[in-house]
Tab-separated table of C-alpha atoms in Angstrom:
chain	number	residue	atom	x	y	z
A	1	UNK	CA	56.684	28.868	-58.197
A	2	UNK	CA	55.968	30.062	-54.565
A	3	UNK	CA	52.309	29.721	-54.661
A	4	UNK	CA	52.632	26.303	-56.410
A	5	UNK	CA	55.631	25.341	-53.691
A	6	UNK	CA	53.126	26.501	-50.511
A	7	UNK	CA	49.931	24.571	-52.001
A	8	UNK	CA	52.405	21.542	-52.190
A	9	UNK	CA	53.838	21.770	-48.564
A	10	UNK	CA	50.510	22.194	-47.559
A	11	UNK	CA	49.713	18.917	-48.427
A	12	UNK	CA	53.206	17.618	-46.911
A	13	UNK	CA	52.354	18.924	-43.364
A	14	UNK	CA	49.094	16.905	-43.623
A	15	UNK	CA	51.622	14.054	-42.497
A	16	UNK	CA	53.018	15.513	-39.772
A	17	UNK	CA	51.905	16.404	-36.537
A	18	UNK	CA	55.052	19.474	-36.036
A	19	UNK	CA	55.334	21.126	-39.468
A	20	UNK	CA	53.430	24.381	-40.214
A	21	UNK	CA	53.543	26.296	-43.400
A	22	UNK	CA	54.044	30.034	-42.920
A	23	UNK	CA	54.431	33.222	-45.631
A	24	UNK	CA	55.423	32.904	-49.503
A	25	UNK	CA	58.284	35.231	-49.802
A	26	UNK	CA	60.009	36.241	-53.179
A	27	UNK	CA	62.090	32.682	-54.144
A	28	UNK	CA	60.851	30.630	-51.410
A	29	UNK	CA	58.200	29.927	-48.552
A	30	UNK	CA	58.400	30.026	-45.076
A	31	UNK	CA	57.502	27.176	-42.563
A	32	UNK	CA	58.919	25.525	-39.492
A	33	UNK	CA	58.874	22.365	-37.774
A	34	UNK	CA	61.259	19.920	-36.053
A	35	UNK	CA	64.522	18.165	-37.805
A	36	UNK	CA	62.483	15.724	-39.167
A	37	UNK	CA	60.245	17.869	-40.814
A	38	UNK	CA	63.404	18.959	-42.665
A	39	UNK	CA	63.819	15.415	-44.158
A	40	UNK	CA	60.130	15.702	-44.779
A	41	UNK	CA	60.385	18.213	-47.094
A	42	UNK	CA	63.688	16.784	-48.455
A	43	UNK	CA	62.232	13.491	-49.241
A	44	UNK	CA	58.797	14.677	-51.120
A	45	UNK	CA	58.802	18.278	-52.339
A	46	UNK	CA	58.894	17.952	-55.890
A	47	UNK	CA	59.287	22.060	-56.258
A	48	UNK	CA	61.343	23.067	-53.683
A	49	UNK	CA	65.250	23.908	-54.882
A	50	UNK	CA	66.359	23.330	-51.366
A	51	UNK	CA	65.481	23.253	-47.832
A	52	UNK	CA	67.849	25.980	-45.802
A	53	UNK	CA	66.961	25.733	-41.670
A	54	UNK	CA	68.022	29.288	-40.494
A	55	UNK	CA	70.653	29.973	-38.040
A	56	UNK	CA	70.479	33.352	-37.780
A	57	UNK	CA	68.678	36.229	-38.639
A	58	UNK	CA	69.654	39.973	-37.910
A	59	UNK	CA	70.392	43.865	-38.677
A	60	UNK	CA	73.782	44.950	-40.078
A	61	UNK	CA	75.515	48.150	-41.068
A	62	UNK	CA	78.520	46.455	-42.441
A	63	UNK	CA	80.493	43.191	-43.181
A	64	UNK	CA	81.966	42.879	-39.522
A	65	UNK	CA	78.357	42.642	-38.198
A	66	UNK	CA	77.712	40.207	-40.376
A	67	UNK	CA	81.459	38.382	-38.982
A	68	UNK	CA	80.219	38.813	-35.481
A	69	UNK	CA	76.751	37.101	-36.052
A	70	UNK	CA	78.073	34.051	-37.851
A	71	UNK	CA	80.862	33.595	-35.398
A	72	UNK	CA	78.338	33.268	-32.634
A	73	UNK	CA	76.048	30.949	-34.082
A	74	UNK	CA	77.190	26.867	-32.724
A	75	UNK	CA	78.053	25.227	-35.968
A	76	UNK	CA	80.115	22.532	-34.038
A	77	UNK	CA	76.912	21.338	-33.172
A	78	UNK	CA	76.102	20.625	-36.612
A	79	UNK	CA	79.016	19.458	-38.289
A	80	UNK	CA	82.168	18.904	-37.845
A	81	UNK	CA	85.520	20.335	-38.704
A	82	UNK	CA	86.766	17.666	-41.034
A	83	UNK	CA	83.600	18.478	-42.882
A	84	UNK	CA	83.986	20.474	-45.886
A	85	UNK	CA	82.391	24.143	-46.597
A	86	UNK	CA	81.179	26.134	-49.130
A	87	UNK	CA	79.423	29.261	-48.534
A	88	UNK	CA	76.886	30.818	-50.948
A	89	UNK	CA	76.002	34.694	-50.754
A	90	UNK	CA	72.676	36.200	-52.476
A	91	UNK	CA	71.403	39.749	-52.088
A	92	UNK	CA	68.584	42.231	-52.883
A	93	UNK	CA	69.341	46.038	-52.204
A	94	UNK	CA	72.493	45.200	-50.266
A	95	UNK	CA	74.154	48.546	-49.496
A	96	UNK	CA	77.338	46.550	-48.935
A	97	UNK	CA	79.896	47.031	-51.846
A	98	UNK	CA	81.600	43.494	-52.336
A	99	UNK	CA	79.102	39.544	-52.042
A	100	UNK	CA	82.347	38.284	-52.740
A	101	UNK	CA	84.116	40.422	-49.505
A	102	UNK	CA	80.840	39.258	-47.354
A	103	UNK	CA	80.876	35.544	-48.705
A	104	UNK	CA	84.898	35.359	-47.422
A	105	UNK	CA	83.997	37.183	-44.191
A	106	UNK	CA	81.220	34.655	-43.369
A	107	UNK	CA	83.613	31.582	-44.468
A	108	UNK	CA	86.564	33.144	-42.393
A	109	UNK	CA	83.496	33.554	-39.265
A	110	UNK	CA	83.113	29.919	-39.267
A	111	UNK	CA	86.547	28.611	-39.688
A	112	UNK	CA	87.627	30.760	-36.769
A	113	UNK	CA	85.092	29.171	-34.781
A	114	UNK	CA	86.217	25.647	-35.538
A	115	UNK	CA	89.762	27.093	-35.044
A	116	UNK	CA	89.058	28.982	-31.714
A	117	UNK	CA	87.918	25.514	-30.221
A	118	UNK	CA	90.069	22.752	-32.325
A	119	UNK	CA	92.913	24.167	-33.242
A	120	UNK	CA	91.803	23.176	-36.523
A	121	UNK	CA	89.531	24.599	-39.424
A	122	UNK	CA	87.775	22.831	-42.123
A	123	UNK	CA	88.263	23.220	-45.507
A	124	UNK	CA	86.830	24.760	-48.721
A	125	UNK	CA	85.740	22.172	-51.581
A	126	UNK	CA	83.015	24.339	-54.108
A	127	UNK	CA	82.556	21.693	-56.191
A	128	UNK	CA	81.276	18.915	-53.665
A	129	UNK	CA	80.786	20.218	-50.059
A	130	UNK	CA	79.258	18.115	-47.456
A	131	UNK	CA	77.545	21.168	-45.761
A	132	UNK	CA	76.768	24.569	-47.677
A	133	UNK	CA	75.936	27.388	-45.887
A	134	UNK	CA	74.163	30.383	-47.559
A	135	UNK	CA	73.564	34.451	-46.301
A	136	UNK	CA	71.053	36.332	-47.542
A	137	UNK	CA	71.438	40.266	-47.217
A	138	UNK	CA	68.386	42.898	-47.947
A	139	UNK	CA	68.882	46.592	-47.360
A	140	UNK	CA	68.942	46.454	-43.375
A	141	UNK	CA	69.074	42.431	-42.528
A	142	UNK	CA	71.243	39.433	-42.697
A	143	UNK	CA	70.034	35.288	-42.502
A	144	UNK	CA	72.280	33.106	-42.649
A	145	UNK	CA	70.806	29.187	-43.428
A	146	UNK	CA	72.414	25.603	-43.532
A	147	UNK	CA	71.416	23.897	-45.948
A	148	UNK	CA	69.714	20.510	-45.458
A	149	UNK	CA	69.428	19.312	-49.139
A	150	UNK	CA	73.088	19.229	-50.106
A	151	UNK	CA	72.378	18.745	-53.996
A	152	UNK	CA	70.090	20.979	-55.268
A	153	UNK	CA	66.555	18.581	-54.843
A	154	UNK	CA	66.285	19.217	-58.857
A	155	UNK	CA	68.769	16.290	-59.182
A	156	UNK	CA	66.783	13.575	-58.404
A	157	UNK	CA	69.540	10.776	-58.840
A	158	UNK	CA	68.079	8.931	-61.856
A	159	UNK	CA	69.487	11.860	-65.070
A	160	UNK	CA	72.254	10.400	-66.873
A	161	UNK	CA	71.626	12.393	-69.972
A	162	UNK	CA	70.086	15.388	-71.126
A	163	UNK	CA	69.216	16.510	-74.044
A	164	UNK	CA	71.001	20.271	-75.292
A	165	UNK	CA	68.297	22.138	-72.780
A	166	UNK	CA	67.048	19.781	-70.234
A	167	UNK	CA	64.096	21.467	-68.289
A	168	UNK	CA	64.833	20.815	-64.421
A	169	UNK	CA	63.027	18.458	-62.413
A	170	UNK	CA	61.440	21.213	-60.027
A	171	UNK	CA	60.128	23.336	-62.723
A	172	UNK	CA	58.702	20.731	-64.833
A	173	UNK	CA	56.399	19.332	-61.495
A	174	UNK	CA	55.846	23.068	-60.975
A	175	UNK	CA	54.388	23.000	-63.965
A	176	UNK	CA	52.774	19.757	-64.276
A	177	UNK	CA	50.975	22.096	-60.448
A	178	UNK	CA	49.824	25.190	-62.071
A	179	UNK	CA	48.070	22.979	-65.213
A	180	UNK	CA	46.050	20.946	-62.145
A	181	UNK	CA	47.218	17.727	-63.617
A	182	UNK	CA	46.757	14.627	-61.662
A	183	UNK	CA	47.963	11.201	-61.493
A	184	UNK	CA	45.106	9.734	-63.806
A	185	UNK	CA	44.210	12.493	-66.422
A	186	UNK	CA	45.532	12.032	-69.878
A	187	UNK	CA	48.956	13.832	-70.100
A	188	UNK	CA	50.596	13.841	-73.457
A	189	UNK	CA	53.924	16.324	-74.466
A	190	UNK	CA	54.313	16.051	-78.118
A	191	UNK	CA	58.209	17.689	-77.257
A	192	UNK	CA	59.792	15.452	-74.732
A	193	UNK	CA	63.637	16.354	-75.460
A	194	UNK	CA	64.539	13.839	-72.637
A	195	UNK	CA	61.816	13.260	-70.845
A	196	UNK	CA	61.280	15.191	-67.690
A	197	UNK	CA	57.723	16.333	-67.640
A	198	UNK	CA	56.323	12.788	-68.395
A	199	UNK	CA	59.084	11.243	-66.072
A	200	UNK	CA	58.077	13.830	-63.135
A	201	UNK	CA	54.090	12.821	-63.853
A	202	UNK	CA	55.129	8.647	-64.428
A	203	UNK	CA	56.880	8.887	-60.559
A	204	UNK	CA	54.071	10.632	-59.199
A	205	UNK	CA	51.428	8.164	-60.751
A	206	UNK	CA	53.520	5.302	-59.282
A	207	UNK	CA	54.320	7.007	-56.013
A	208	UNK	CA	57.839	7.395	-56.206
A	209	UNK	CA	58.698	10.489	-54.001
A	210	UNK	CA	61.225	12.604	-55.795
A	211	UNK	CA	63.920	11.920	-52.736
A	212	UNK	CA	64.107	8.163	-52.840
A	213	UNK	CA	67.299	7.771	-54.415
A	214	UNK	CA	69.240	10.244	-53.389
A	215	UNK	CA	71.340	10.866	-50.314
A	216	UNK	CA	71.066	14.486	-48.423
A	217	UNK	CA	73.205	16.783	-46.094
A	218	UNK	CA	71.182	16.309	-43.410
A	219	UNK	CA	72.447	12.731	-43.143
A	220	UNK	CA	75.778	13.980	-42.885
A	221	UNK	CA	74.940	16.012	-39.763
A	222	UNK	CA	76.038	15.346	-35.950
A	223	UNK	CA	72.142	15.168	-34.680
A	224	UNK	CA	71.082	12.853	-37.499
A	225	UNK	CA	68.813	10.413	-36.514
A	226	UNK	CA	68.650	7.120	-38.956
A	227	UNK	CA	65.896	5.920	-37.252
A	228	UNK	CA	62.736	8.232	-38.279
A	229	UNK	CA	64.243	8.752	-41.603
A	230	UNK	CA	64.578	5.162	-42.357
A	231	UNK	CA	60.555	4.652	-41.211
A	232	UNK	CA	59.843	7.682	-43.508
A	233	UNK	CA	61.357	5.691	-46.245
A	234	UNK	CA	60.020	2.351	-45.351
A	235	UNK	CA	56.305	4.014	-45.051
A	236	UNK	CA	56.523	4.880	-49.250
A	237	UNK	CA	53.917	2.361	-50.445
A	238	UNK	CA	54.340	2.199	-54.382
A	239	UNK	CA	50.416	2.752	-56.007
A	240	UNK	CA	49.260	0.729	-58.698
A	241	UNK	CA	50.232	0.516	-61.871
A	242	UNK	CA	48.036	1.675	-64.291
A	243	UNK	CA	45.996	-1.051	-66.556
A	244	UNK	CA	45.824	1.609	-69.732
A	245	UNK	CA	48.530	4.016	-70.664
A	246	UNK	CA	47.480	7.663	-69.529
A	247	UNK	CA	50.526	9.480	-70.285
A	248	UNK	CA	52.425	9.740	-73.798
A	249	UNK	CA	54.831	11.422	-75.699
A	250	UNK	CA	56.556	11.984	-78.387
A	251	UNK	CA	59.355	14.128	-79.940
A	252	UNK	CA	61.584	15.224	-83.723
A	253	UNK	CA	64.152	13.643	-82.790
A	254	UNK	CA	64.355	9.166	-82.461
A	255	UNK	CA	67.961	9.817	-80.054
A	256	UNK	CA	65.704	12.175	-78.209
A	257	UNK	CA	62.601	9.303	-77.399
A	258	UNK	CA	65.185	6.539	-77.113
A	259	UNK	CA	66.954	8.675	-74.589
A	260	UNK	CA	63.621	9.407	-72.681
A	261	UNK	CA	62.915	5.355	-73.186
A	262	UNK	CA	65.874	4.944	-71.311
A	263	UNK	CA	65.407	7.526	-68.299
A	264	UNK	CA	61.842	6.484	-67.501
A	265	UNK	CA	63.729	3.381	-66.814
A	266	UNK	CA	66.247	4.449	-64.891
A	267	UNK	CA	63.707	6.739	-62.839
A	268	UNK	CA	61.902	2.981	-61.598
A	269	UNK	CA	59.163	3.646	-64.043
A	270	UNK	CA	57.638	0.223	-64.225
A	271	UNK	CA	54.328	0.915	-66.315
A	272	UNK	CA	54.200	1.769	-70.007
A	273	UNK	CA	54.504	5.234	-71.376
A	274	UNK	CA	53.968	5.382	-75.394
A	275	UNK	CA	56.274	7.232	-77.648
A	276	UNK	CA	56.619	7.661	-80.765
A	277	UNK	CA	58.815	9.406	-83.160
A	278	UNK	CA	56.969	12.286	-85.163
A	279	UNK	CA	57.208	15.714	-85.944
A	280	UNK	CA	55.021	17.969	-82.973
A	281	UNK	CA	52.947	19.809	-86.294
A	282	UNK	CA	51.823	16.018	-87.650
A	283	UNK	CA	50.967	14.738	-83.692
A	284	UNK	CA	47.243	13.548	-82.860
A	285	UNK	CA	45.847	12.960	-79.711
A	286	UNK	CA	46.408	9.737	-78.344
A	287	UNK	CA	43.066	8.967	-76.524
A	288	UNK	CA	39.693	9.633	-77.453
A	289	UNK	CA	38.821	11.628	-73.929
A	290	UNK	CA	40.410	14.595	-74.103
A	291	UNK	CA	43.818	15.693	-71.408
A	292	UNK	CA	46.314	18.219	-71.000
A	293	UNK	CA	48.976	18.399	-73.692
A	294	UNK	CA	51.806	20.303	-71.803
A	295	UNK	CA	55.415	21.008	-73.501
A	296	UNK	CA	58.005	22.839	-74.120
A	297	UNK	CA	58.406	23.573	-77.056
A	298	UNK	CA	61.706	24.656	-78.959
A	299	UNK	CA	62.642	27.745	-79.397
A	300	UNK	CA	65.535	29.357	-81.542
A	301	UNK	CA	68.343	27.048	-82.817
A	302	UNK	CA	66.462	24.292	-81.085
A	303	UNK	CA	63.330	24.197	-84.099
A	304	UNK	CA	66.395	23.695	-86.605
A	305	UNK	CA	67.726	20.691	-84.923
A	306	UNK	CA	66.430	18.558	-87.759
A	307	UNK	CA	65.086	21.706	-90.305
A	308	UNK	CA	66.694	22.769	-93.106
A	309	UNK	CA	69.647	24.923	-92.509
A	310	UNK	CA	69.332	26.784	-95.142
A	311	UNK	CA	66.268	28.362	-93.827
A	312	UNK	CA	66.505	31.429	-91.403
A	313	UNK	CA	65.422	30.616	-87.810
A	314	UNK	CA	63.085	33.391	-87.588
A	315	UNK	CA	61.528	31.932	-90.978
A	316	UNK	CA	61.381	28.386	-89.722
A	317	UNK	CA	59.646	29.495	-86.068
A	318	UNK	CA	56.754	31.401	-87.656
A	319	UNK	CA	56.058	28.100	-90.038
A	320	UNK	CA	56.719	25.406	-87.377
A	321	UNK	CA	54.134	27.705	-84.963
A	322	UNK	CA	51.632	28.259	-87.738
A	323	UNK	CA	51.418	24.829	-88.683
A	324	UNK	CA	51.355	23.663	-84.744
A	325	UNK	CA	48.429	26.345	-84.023
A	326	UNK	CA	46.086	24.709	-87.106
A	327	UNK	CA	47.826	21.100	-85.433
A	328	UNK	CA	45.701	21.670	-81.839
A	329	UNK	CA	42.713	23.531	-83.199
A	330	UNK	CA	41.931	20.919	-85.458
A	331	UNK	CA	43.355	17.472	-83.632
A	332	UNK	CA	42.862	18.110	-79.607
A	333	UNK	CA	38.921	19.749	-79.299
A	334	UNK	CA	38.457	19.807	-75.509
A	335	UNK	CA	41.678	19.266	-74.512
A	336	UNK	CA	43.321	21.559	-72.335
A	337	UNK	CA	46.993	22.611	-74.112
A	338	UNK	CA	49.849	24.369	-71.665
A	339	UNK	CA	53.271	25.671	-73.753
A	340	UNK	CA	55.954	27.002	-71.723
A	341	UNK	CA	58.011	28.927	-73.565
A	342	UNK	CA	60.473	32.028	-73.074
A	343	UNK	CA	58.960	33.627	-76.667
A	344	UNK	CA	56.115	36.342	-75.336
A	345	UNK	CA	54.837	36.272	-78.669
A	346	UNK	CA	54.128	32.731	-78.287
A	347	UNK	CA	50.184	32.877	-78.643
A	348	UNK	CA	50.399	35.574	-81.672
A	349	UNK	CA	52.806	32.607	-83.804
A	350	UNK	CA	50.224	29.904	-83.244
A	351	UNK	CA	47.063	32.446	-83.653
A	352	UNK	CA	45.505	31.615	-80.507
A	353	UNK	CA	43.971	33.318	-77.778
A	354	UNK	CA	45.544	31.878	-74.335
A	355	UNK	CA	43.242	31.637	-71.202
A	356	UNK	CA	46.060	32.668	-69.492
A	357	UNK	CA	49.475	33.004	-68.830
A	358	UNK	CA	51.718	32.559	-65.564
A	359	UNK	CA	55.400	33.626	-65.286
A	360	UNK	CA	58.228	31.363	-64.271
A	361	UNK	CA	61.631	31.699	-64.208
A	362	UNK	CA	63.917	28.961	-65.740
A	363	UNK	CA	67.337	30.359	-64.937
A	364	UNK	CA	67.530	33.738	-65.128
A	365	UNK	CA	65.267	33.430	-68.478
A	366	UNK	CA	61.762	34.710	-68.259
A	367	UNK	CA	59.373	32.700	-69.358
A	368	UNK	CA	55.773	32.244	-69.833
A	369	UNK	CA	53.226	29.454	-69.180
A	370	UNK	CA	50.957	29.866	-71.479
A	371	UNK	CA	47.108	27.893	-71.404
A	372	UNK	CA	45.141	27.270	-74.036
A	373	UNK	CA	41.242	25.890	-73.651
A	374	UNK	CA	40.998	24.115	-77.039
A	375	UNK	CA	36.800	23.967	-77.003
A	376	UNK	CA	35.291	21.829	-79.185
A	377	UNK	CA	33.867	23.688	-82.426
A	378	UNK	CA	37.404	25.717	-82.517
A	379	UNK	CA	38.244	23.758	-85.896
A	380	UNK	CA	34.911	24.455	-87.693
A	381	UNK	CA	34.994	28.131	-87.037
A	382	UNK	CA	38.264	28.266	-88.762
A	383	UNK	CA	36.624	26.557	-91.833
A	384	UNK	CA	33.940	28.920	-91.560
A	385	UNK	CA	35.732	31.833	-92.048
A	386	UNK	CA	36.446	33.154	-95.995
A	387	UNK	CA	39.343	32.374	-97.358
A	388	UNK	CA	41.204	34.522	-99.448
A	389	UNK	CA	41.389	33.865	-102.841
């Protein structure tokens, strides 16, 4: 989602006057700015995973370079040492044997800091740390960030509860990016499980920024300043509601829609979103202009949630696809259809050509975004061709 991630910051330093975007690097993007920039980014990105400020940044040959380098860095001036720690190691062609060695010589680095000065050094909690700091190693260099976000910015404070595979917030407006929907196009998902992807699109036509209700790190540390965060909060000006519904959904399952019923209003959604409870082969389109229809479809044990057991999974796929192929040739001319899905064979199930296909990552799964153009006329060459007898 890096492309997707700069586009949006893009548009995020259009409001301030400091922040530049730099380089798209593997997992992230590059910019700087001043602190307030920071809860900028914190605040609106609806992409980002987190926003790290580097400390440090350097070339090691082994662990006790990497000791020496976080030892010198001032985290006192950050945080202090009743504040709790965790520190989070990732690295790409590390020569160094042990992450788990490097992670405990960076958390001993600090503490000896804090202890060299206070007599005192703050402890561990992994679960719930008010400040996280993570290193990241490649073959010949070393960063080490603090991490502004606290929470991954994925948790947007409004989930209760999920469905058995909730999509994350990021990835679903990463999504809702790369298919160039905007507040005001039709947006229908025909598989809402819980509702994030109409939830993400309902905030964003309502002007919620993902950030509003949820506290951050960076409030925790000693240089926080209320006052520019609390205009940047009092300067969100809710848009208006829409008159006519523009985004819909529906799902299988009737726990699944009344659970979605119930985030939208948790998330503030104060407009109408229509659901309905009905199989994703039997949907139609819900307006007569034509939208994006943009899901994620099951995949696995998930298309036997309410199937017959007795059929195999493999079995059941290939007819649920089939039947939702003939579903969007026949029912959604001119709409524009995006399935993101982990199954590669995706577009051979459904027999459809896709316009094209962009990879994402949901986990450590590899998936696919797959587009369809659904032109008009797509129906009536199928009934054109001979059938067989």
């Amino acid at each position: 989602m890096e492309a997707a991630l700069a586009e949006e910051l893009g548009e995020i330093a259009l409001t301030s006057t400091t922040m530049k975007v730099h380089n798209q690097v593997p997992g992230g993007v590059h910019c700087s700015g001043d602190q307030t920039d920071a809860y900028r980014i914190n605040l609106h990105s609806r992409i980002a995973s987190r926003v790290l400020m580097r400390m440090a940044h350097a070339s090691y040959a082994n662990e006790n370079d990497i000791y020496d380098l976080v030892l010198a860095q001032p985290w006192e001036d950050w945080f202090g040492v009743d504040h709790t720690i965790r520190v989070d190691v990732t690295a790409v062609k590390s020569p160094l044997r042990s992450l788990e060695f490097t992670t405990l010589k960076i958390k001993d680095a600090i503490c000896d800091r804090f202890r060299d000065q206070f007599d005192k050094r703050p402890s561990v909690n992994t679960r719930e740390p008010d400040m996280r700091i993570v290193g990241f190693l490649d073959n010949r260099n070393f960063t080490v960030y603090l991490d502004t976000s606290g929470e991954a910015l994925f948790k947007r404070g409004w989930r209760e509860e999920t469905g058995d595979a909730p999509l994350r917030e990021n990835l679903a407006a990463g999504m809702l990016r790369v298919s160039g929907w905007k507040p005001g196009t039709v947006l229908f998902d025909p598989m809402c499980g819980s509702g994030t992807i109409l939830i993400e699109a309902a905030q964003m036509v309502q002007g919620i920024p993902p950030g509003a209700r949820r506290s951050f790190a960076f409030e925790k540390f000693h240089n926080f300043v209320a006052a520019p965060w609390q205009d940047m909060k009092n300067a969100i000006k809710p848009l208006p509601l829409p008159s006519e519904p523009t985004i819909f959904g529906s799902d299988i399952s009737g726990d699944m829609v009344a659970m979605t019923r119930h985030n939208l209003k948790i998330a503030g959604i104060m407009f109408d979103v229509p659901l309905k409870q009905i199989e994703a082969q039997e949907v139609k389109a819900p307006t007569e202009q034509p939208g994006i229809l943009l899901t994620n479809p099951p995949y696995g044990e998930r298309i036997g949630v309410r199937g017959d057991s007795t059929i195999p999974a493999d079995d059941m796929s290939v007819a649920f696809y089939s039947a939702l192929g003939t579903t969007l040739k026949q029912r959604f001319a001119g709409w524009t259809v995006f399935l993101f899905t982990a199954d590669l064979t995706l577009p051979k199930l459904l027999r459809l050509k896709e316009a094209r296909k962009t990879p994402f990552f949901n986990g450590a799964l590899e998936c696919r975004l797959f587009r369809f153009d659904m032109v008009a006329g797509y129906n009536r060459r199928e009934e054109a061709k001979p059938k067989p007898e």
